[in-house]
Each structure stands twice: as structure tokens, then as C-alpha cells.
């Protein structure tokens, strides 16, 4: 859930470590936290006290007695005091905004229909963020935006063909406008964070997101694979058939022309009697595209996130069969292709996790929230 430890900031690292152990809904005593982390009792008491003051944690009742002495007081994530605002720009024809608590649960949500199809105006994004901030009230400590496309580590949208954006300094723009910490992430990365920490994901996992296009994200030992140009996972415009249909990118036969939700719905609408065959064919094409990178990285867990009318058993079974038939060998166990089961809000909830990764190590969150 968090980046590797920075030795020069042990306190921030300890805050992240303790928050991660309790996230999203564990209840542990300080003694439990010491056992799981190796921290001294004095350090755990000091750091958890600071996190309680900041509104990150709260004390509950006493836990079960373990041996002699009084049972320890249980600690949990505080869901009452602090709030996050997250915006999902990955869905076609609509922007979704949410006020979230520190367990990445939605408290309030609003949607805005896009007047110009998929194109998103920056002023509309600022307006929706402002609306959600007003709904959040005091206690707001961070903002997250999930964007389809290539996003730098500094929150710059390098390219988003679906939104019609190039070289947009989105994080700087939002932080300048609202004076709050901001995380801008690729939408598939956000969905993978949700699957990893709120669903059934593993430290080593590949997630494919099927929405208006096709995107992917990879975790290796709980670290994202970003690539030299921050474009790792941009598989939608990899050509799988040079003689295939024309793509919006100018090439022919891109994966996106066969497997995106929009392309598949169009084909099914034209020939509804072949729905099962169309989805099975799409799953086989997706499995063929994933077999090599999954084998290269020795991944056993592949999650597919998308609308249930597309990402169902027919597509998943065909994908699973194909990826395993193309990569099976004597020294590697089979891969599992499964559906990400967090629903339409996976990207929003994963973006909240991303914001938490950004802010939990910082001291004085309550002061920031009330400013």
C-alpha cells in the first residue's frame, strides 16, 4: 500500500506502517501492533497517540485478555473526523465525484453527464471538485483524480486520448486552486489499488480494465511498474491483427478495437444472437495478449475489471483458457483469471487509497483540514 521506507523519515514510515496494518477494518491493540511490526512499545504508543490526535485512528473498547494483566485498548481507523474527495474520469459520458472516509468508503457522491461525449473540460473538473469540497465540509485532507491515460509521478497528465488532454499539469492546477494535497493517477492503477487492499488482490498481480478503452496495471511485490515514460500498462493500442479494424489512434487491429466495452457492445447490438460467441472471442484475444507479459513477469493472478454485461463468465473463461494454454509449462503453476468484484466504484475507492498513501505520513492533518 505504501512506498518503500525512507530511512531519513522513520516517523512518517511508522505512521504508514501502522495505518496499513489497520486498514481498512482491522482492530488491534498497541501490543498487537508491536508484535506485527517489531516496533518498541514506546514508539508504538508515541506514534499511535500522534495519529489519534491527527484524526487518523481512534480508540475502541478493550480487547480480549491475552495472558495476565488488563486487556489492551483496541485501535481502528477513525471514520468520523477526516474526509477525502475523489473524482473518477474513466467512465464514458459521465464524471463521478465522491466524498470518502478513511476506509475508502463513499459518504456522498455526485455525477455530471458530459455534454460532449467523452471530452472533459478542465473547468468542469474544477467545478465538480469544488462541489465535492463543499459537501465534505471541514475535515477535508486530500483530493484524488483518476484519469484514463498516461500520468507522471508528479501528477501531470502526459496524454489522455479519451479525454482529449495532452500535457496537463492537473495536480499543480488543483493544489493551486484548493490548497490541499492532490494525487492524480491512471485509472487502472487506481482500480488495482482497490482490488489489492479492498478486494482479493495479491502483492503480485496484473489488472486489466475494460471501459471506454483497455488499460492495464501491474504490481510486483506491492510496487507499481510504471515504465520509463510512465506508460506501463497502456496495452489498448498494441496491434493484435494488422489487418483488423481501423482504430482511433490511426493503426489497425489494436486490442481496443476488439475488447473495449464500446466495441463489444456495438458488435452485440448488431448481432445479438452471437453475444456468447462475441464475448468468448474477445476473451480469447485478451488472453492471447496477456500470455506473454504474464509469463515474463511470472504472475499467477490476473484480475479483469469492467461492466458486468461484458466482464462475465463467458469472457473470463475464454481468457483463462487461452492465457494458460499459451503459457503452460512444467515449472510454473497455472494463472488465475478472475473478475474484480468491487463494482462501479472500484476506481473511486482505489483513488482514495492512493490519496491515503500520500498523506498518512504527514503530521498535523487536523490542522490542514480545518484551515
Coordinates of C-alpha atoms in Angstrom, one line a residue:
X1 CA 0.0 0.0 0.0
X2 CA 2.9 2.3 0.6
X3 CA 6.3 3.1 -1.0
X4 CA 9.4 1.6 0.5
X5 CA 10.8 3.1 3.7
X6 CA 12.8 6.2 3.6
X7 CA 15.4 5.9 6.4
X8 CA 15.5 9.7 6.8
X9 CA 11.8 9.8 7.8
X10 CA 11.3 7.0 10.3
X11 CA 8.3 8.6 11.9
X12 CA 6.4 9.1 8.7
X13 CA 7.3 5.5 7.7
X14 CA 6.0 4.2 11.1
X15 CA 2.7 6.1 10.6
X16 CA 2.3 4.5 7.2
X17 CA 3.1 1.1 8.6
X18 CA 0.7 1.2 11.4
X19 CA -2.1 2.7 9.2
X20 CA -1.6 -0.1 6.7
X21 CA -1.9 -2.8 9.4
X22 CA -5.3 -1.4 10.5
X23 CA -6.6 -0.5 7.0
X24 CA -9.4 -0.9 6.2
X25 CA -11.2 -2.5 9.1
X26 CA -8.8 -4.3 11.5
X27 CA -8.9 -3.7 15.2
X28 CA -5.6 -4.2 17.1
X29 CA -4.1 -3.2 20.4
X30 CA -0.8 -1.4 20.7
X31 CA 0.7 -4.7 21.9
X32 CA -0.6 -6.4 18.7
X33 CA 0.9 -3.7 16.6
X34 CA 4.3 -4.1 18.3
X35 CA 4.2 -7.8 17.6
X36 CA 3.4 -7.4 13.9
X37 CA 5.8 -4.5 13.3
X38 CA 8.7 -5.1 15.7
X39 CA 8.3 -1.5 17.0
X40 CA 9.0 -0.9 20.6
X41 CA 6.1 -0.2 22.9
X42 CA 7.3 3.3 23.5
X43 CA 7.4 4.1 19.7
X44 CA 4.1 2.5 19.0
X45 CA 2.5 4.4 21.9
X46 CA 4.0 7.7 20.7
X47 CA 3.1 7.3 17.0
X48 CA -0.4 6.0 17.6
X49 CA -1.1 8.9 20.1
X50 CA 0.0 11.3 17.4
X51 CA -2.2 9.6 14.8
X52 CA -5.2 9.7 17.2
X53 CA -4.6 13.5 17.6
X54 CA -4.5 13.9 13.9
X55 CA -7.8 12.1 13.4
X56 CA -6.4 9.0 11.6
X57 CA -7.0 6.5 14.4
X58 CA -9.4 6.1 17.3
X59 CA -9.5 4.1 20.5
X60 CA -12.3 1.5 20.9
X61 CA -13.1 -0.7 23.9
X62 CA -10.8 -3.2 25.5
X63 CA -9.9 -6.3 23.5
X64 CA -9.7 -9.9 24.8
X65 CA -7.2 -10.6 27.6
X66 CA -4.1 -12.3 26.4
X67 CA -2.4 -13.8 29.5
X68 CA -2.1 -11.9 32.7
X69 CA -2.9 -8.2 33.1
X70 CA -5.5 -5.9 31.7
X71 CA -6.7 -6.4 28.1
X72 CA -5.3 -3.8 25.7
X73 CA -7.3 -1.0 24.2
X74 CA -8.1 -1.7 20.6
X75 CA -7.3 0.8 17.9
X76 CA -9.0 1.3 14.5
X77 CA -9.2 3.7 11.6
X78 CA -11.2 6.8 12.5
X79 CA -14.0 7.2 10.0
X80 CA -15.7 10.2 11.6
X81 CA -13.3 13.1 11.5
X82 CA -11.4 13.3 8.2
X83 CA -12.6 13.2 4.6
X84 CA -11.2 12.8 1.1
X85 CA -12.6 14.0 -2.2
X86 CA -12.1 11.7 -5.3
X87 CA -13.1 12.2 -8.9
X88 CA -13.3 9.4 -11.5
X89 CA -12.9 10.4 -15.1
X90 CA -12.6 6.9 -16.5
X91 CA -16.3 6.2 -17.3
X92 CA -17.8 7.2 -20.7
X93 CA -20.3 10.1 -20.7
X94 CA -20.1 10.9 -17.0
X95 CA -17.8 12.3 -14.4
X96 CA -18.2 10.9 -10.9
X97 CA -17.3 12.7 -7.6
X98 CA -17.3 11.3 -4.1
X99 CA -16.6 12.4 -0.5
X100 CA -14.9 9.4 1.1
X101 CA -13.9 8.4 4.6
X102 CA -10.5 7.0 5.7
X103 CA -11.7 3.4 5.0
X104 CA -12.2 4.4 1.3
X105 CA -16.0 4.3 1.7
X106 CA -18.3 6.7 -0.1
X107 CA -20.1 9.2 2.1
X108 CA -21.5 11.4 -0.6
X109 CA -21.5 11.1 -4.4
X110 CA -22.5 13.2 -7.4
X111 CA -22.4 12.7 -11.1
X112 CA -22.2 15.0 -14.1
X113 CA -23.1 14.0 -17.5
X114 CA -20.6 15.0 -20.2
X115 CA -22.2 17.3 -22.8
X116 CA -19.6 16.5 -25.4
X117 CA -19.5 12.7 -25.3
X118 CA -16.2 11.6 -23.7
X119 CA -14.4 15.0 -23.8
X120 CA -13.8 16.6 -20.4
X121 CA -13.4 20.3 -19.9
X122 CA -10.9 21.2 -17.1
X123 CA -13.3 23.9 -15.8
X124 CA -15.9 21.2 -15.3
X125 CA -13.4 19.1 -13.3
X126 CA -12.6 22.1 -11.1
X127 CA -16.3 22.8 -10.7
X128 CA -17.0 19.2 -9.6
X129 CA -14.1 19.2 -7.2
X130 CA -15.4 22.4 -5.7
X131 CA -18.8 21.0 -5.3
X132 CA -17.5 17.9 -3.5
X133 CA -15.3 20.0 -1.3
X134 CA -18.4 22.0 -0.1
X135 CA -20.2 18.7 0.6
X136 CA -17.1 17.4 2.6
X137 CA -17.1 20.4 4.9
X138 CA -14.3 20.8 7.5
X139 CA -12.0 17.8 7.9
X140 CA -11.0 17.5 4.2
X141 CA -7.4 16.4 3.9
X142 CA -6.8 15.4 0.3
X143 CA -8.1 15.2 -3.3
X144 CA -7.6 12.4 -5.8
X145 CA -8.3 12.3 -9.5
X146 CA -8.3 9.0 -11.6
X147 CA -7.6 9.7 -15.3
X148 CA -7.6 7.3 -18.3
X149 CA -4.2 7.8 -19.9
X150 CA -0.6 8.3 -19.1
X151 CA 0.1 10.2 -15.9
X152 CA 3.5 11.1 -14.5
X153 CA 4.6 10.6 -10.9
X154 CA 4.2 14.4 -10.4
X155 CA 0.5 14.3 -11.4
X156 CA 0.9 15.6 -14.9
X157 CA -1.4 14.1 -17.5
X158 CA 1.0 13.4 -20.2
X159 CA -1.6 12.1 -22.6
X160 CA -5.2 11.1 -22.4
X161 CA -6.7 10.5 -25.8
X162 CA -10.1 9.6 -24.4
X163 CA -10.3 12.9 -22.6
X164 CA -8.6 14.9 -25.3
X165 CA -5.8 16.1 -23.0
X166 CA -2.1 16.4 -23.6
X167 CA 0.5 17.8 -21.1
X168 CA -2.0 19.0 -18.5
X169 CA -0.4 19.9 -15.1
X170 CA -3.5 18.7 -13.3
X171 CA -2.0 18.2 -9.8
X172 CA -0.4 21.6 -9.7
X173 CA -3.6 23.2 -11.0
X174 CA -5.7 21.6 -8.3
X175 CA -3.3 22.2 -5.5
X176 CA -3.0 25.9 -6.6
X177 CA -6.8 26.2 -6.7
X178 CA -7.7 24.4 -3.5
X179 CA -4.6 24.4 -1.3
X180 CA -4.9 20.7 -0.5
X181 CA -2.7 17.7 -1.2
X182 CA -3.7 16.1 -4.6
X183 CA -3.0 12.7 -6.2
X184 CA -3.5 12.2 -9.9
X185 CA -3.3 8.6 -11.1
X186 CA -4.0 6.4 -14.0
X187 CA -7.4 4.8 -13.6
X188 CA -6.2 1.3 -14.0
X189 CA -3.7 1.9 -11.2
X190 CA -6.5 3.1 -9.0
X191 CA -8.6 0.1 -9.7
X192 CA -5.7 -2.2 -8.9
X193 CA -5.2 -0.5 -5.6
X194 CA -8.8 -1.1 -4.8
X195 CA -8.6 -4.7 -5.8
X196 CA -5.3 -5.2 -3.8
X197 CA -6.4 -3.6 -0.5
X198 CA -10.2 -3.8 -0.5
X199 CA -10.7 -6.9 -2.7
X200 CA -9.0 -10.1 -3.4
X201 CA -5.7 -8.9 -5.0
X202 CA -2.2 -10.1 -4.3
X203 CA 1.2 -8.4 -4.0
X204 CA 1.9 -9.7 -7.5
X205 CA -1.0 -9.0 -9.8
X206 CA -2.0 -7.8 -13.2
X207 CA -5.3 -5.9 -13.6
X208 CA -6.9 -5.2 -16.9
X209 CA -9.6 -2.5 -17.0
X210 CA -12.2 -2.7 -19.8
X211 CA -14.1 0.5 -20.1
X212 CA -14.2 3.0 -22.9
X213 CA -10.8 1.6 -23.8
X214 CA -8.4 -1.0 -22.5
X215 CA -5.8 -0.3 -19.8
X216 CA -3.7 -2.5 -17.5
X217 CA -1.7 -2.1 -14.3
X218 CA 0.9 -4.3 -12.7
X219 CA 2.0 -4.8 -9.1
X220 CA 5.3 -6.6 -8.3
X221 CA 5.9 -7.1 -4.6
X222 CA 3.3 -4.4 -3.9
X223 CA 5.2 -1.9 -6.1
X224 CA 3.7 -0.4 -9.3
X225 CA 5.5 -1.0 -12.6
X226 CA 5.5 2.5 -14.2
X227 CA 8.0 2.2 -17.0
X228 CA 10.4 4.8 -18.4
X229 CA 7.6 7.0 -19.8
X230 CA 5.0 6.3 -17.1
X231 CA 3.1 4.3 -19.7
X232 CA 3.4 0.8 -18.4
X233 CA 0.1 -1.0 -18.9
X234 CA -1.0 1.0 -21.9
X235 CA -1.9 -2.1 -23.9
X236 CA -5.1 -0.9 -25.7
X237 CA -3.2 0.2 -28.8
X238 CA -1.0 -2.8 -29.2
X239 CA -1.8 -4.3 -32.5
X240 CA -3.0 -7.9 -32.4
X241 CA -4.2 -8.1 -36.0
X242 CA -2.5 -5.8 -38.6
X243 CA -5.5 -6.4 -40.9
X244 CA -8.1 -5.7 -38.3
X245 CA -10.5 -2.8 -38.0
X246 CA -9.3 0.8 -38.0
X247 CA -8.6 2.3 -34.6
X248 CA -8.9 5.9 -33.5
X249 CA -5.1 6.0 -33.0
X250 CA -4.6 5.6 -36.7
X251 CA -3.4 2.0 -36.7
X252 CA -5.4 -1.2 -37.5
X253 CA -6.3 -4.1 -35.3
X254 CA -5.5 -2.7 -31.9
X255 CA -6.6 -4.7 -28.9
X256 CA -9.0 -1.9 -28.0
X257 CA -10.9 -2.3 -31.3
X258 CA -11.7 -5.9 -30.3
X259 CA -12.1 -5.9 -26.5
X260 CA -13.2 -2.4 -25.3
X261 CA -16.7 -2.3 -23.8
X262 CA -17.8 0.2 -26.5
X263 CA -16.6 -2.1 -29.4
X264 CA -18.1 -5.2 -27.9
X265 CA -21.5 -3.6 -27.2
X266 CA -21.6 -2.3 -30.8
X267 CA -20.9 -5.8 -32.1
X268 CA -23.5 -7.4 -29.9
X269 CA -26.1 -4.8 -30.8
X270 CA -25.6 -5.6 -34.5
X271 CA -25.8 -9.4 -33.9
X272 CA -27.4 -10.1 -30.6
X273 CA -27.8 -13.9 -31.3
X274 CA -24.0 -14.2 -31.3
X275 CA -23.5 -12.5 -28.0
X276 CA -21.8 -15.5 -26.3
X277 CA -19.5 -16.1 -29.3
X278 CA -18.5 -12.4 -29.5
X279 CA -17.6 -12.4 -25.8
X280 CA -15.7 -15.7 -26.0
X281 CA -13.8 -14.4 -28.9
X282 CA -12.9 -11.2 -27.0
X283 CA -11.8 -13.2 -24.0
X284 CA -9.5 -15.4 -26.2
X285 CA -8.0 -12.3 -27.8
X286 CA -7.4 -10.8 -24.4
X287 CA -5.8 -14.0 -23.1
X288 CA -3.5 -14.1 -26.1
X289 CA -2.4 -10.6 -25.5
X290 CA -1.7 -11.2 -21.8
X291 CA 0.0 -14.6 -22.0
X292 CA 3.5 -13.2 -22.8
X293 CA 3.7 -10.3 -20.2
X294 CA 2.1 -12.6 -17.5
X295 CA 4.7 -15.3 -18.3
X296 CA 7.5 -12.8 -18.5
X297 CA 6.7 -11.5 -15.0
X298 CA 5.8 -14.9 -13.6
X299 CA 2.3 -13.7 -12.5
X300 CA -0.4 -16.1 -11.4
X301 CA -3.2 -13.5 -10.6
X302 CA -5.0 -11.7 -13.4
X303 CA -8.0 -9.5 -12.5
X304 CA -10.3 -8.1 -15.0
X305 CA -12.4 -5.0 -14.2
X306 CA -15.3 -3.8 -16.3
X307 CA -19.1 -3.7 -16.7
X308 CA -20.9 -7.0 -15.8
X309 CA -22.5 -7.2 -19.2
X310 CA -19.1 -7.6 -20.7
X311 CA -16.8 -9.0 -18.0
X312 CA -18.8 -12.1 -17.1
X313 CA -18.1 -15.9 -17.1
X314 CA -18.0 -16.2 -20.9
X315 CA -15.2 -13.7 -21.5
X316 CA -13.3 -14.7 -18.3
X317 CA -13.4 -18.4 -19.0
X318 CA -12.2 -17.9 -22.6
X319 CA -9.4 -15.6 -21.3
X320 CA -8.3 -18.0 -18.6
X321 CA -8.3 -21.0 -21.0
X322 CA -6.2 -19.1 -23.6
X323 CA -3.7 -17.5 -21.3
X324 CA -3.0 -20.8 -19.6
X325 CA -2.9 -22.8 -22.9
X326 CA -0.3 -20.4 -24.3
X327 CA 1.9 -20.1 -21.2
X328 CA 1.6 -23.6 -19.5
X329 CA 5.0 -25.3 -18.7
X330 CA 6.4 -27.8 -16.2
X331 CA 7.8 -25.3 -13.7
X332 CA 5.2 -22.6 -13.4
X333 CA 1.8 -23.0 -11.8
X334 CA -1.4 -22.0 -13.7
X335 CA -2.6 -18.5 -13.9
X336 CA -5.9 -17.5 -12.4
X337 CA -8.1 -15.1 -14.4
X338 CA -10.9 -13.6 -12.2
X339 CA -13.3 -10.7 -12.1
X340 CA -12.6 -7.7 -9.9
X341 CA -15.7 -7.7 -7.8
X342 CA -15.7 -4.2 -6.3
X343 CA -18.4 -2.8 -8.6
X344 CA -18.6 0.6 -10.4
X345 CA -16.9 2.3 -7.5
X346 CA -13.6 0.4 -7.6
X347 CA -11.7 3.3 -9.3
X348 CA -13.0 5.9 -6.8
X349 CA -12.2 3.7 -3.8
X350 CA -8.7 2.9 -5.2
X351 CA -8.0 6.6 -5.8
X352 CA -8.9 7.2 -2.1
X353 CA -6.3 4.6 -1.2
X354 CA -3.8 6.4 -3.3
X355 CA -4.5 9.7 -1.5
X356 CA -4.1 7.9 1.8
X357 CA -0.7 6.7 0.7
X358 CA 0.2 10.3 0.0
X359 CA -1.0 11.9 3.3
X360 CA -0.8 9.4 6.1
X361 CA 2.8 10.1 6.8
X362 CA 2.3 13.8 7.3
X363 CA 1.8 15.3 10.7
X364 CA -0.8 17.8 11.6
X365 CA -3.6 16.6 9.3
X366 CA -6.3 18.1 11.6
X367 CA -4.7 21.5 11.3
X368 CA -4.6 21.1 7.5
X369 CA -8.2 20.0 7.4
X370 CA -9.5 23.0 9.4
X371 CA -7.5 25.6 7.5

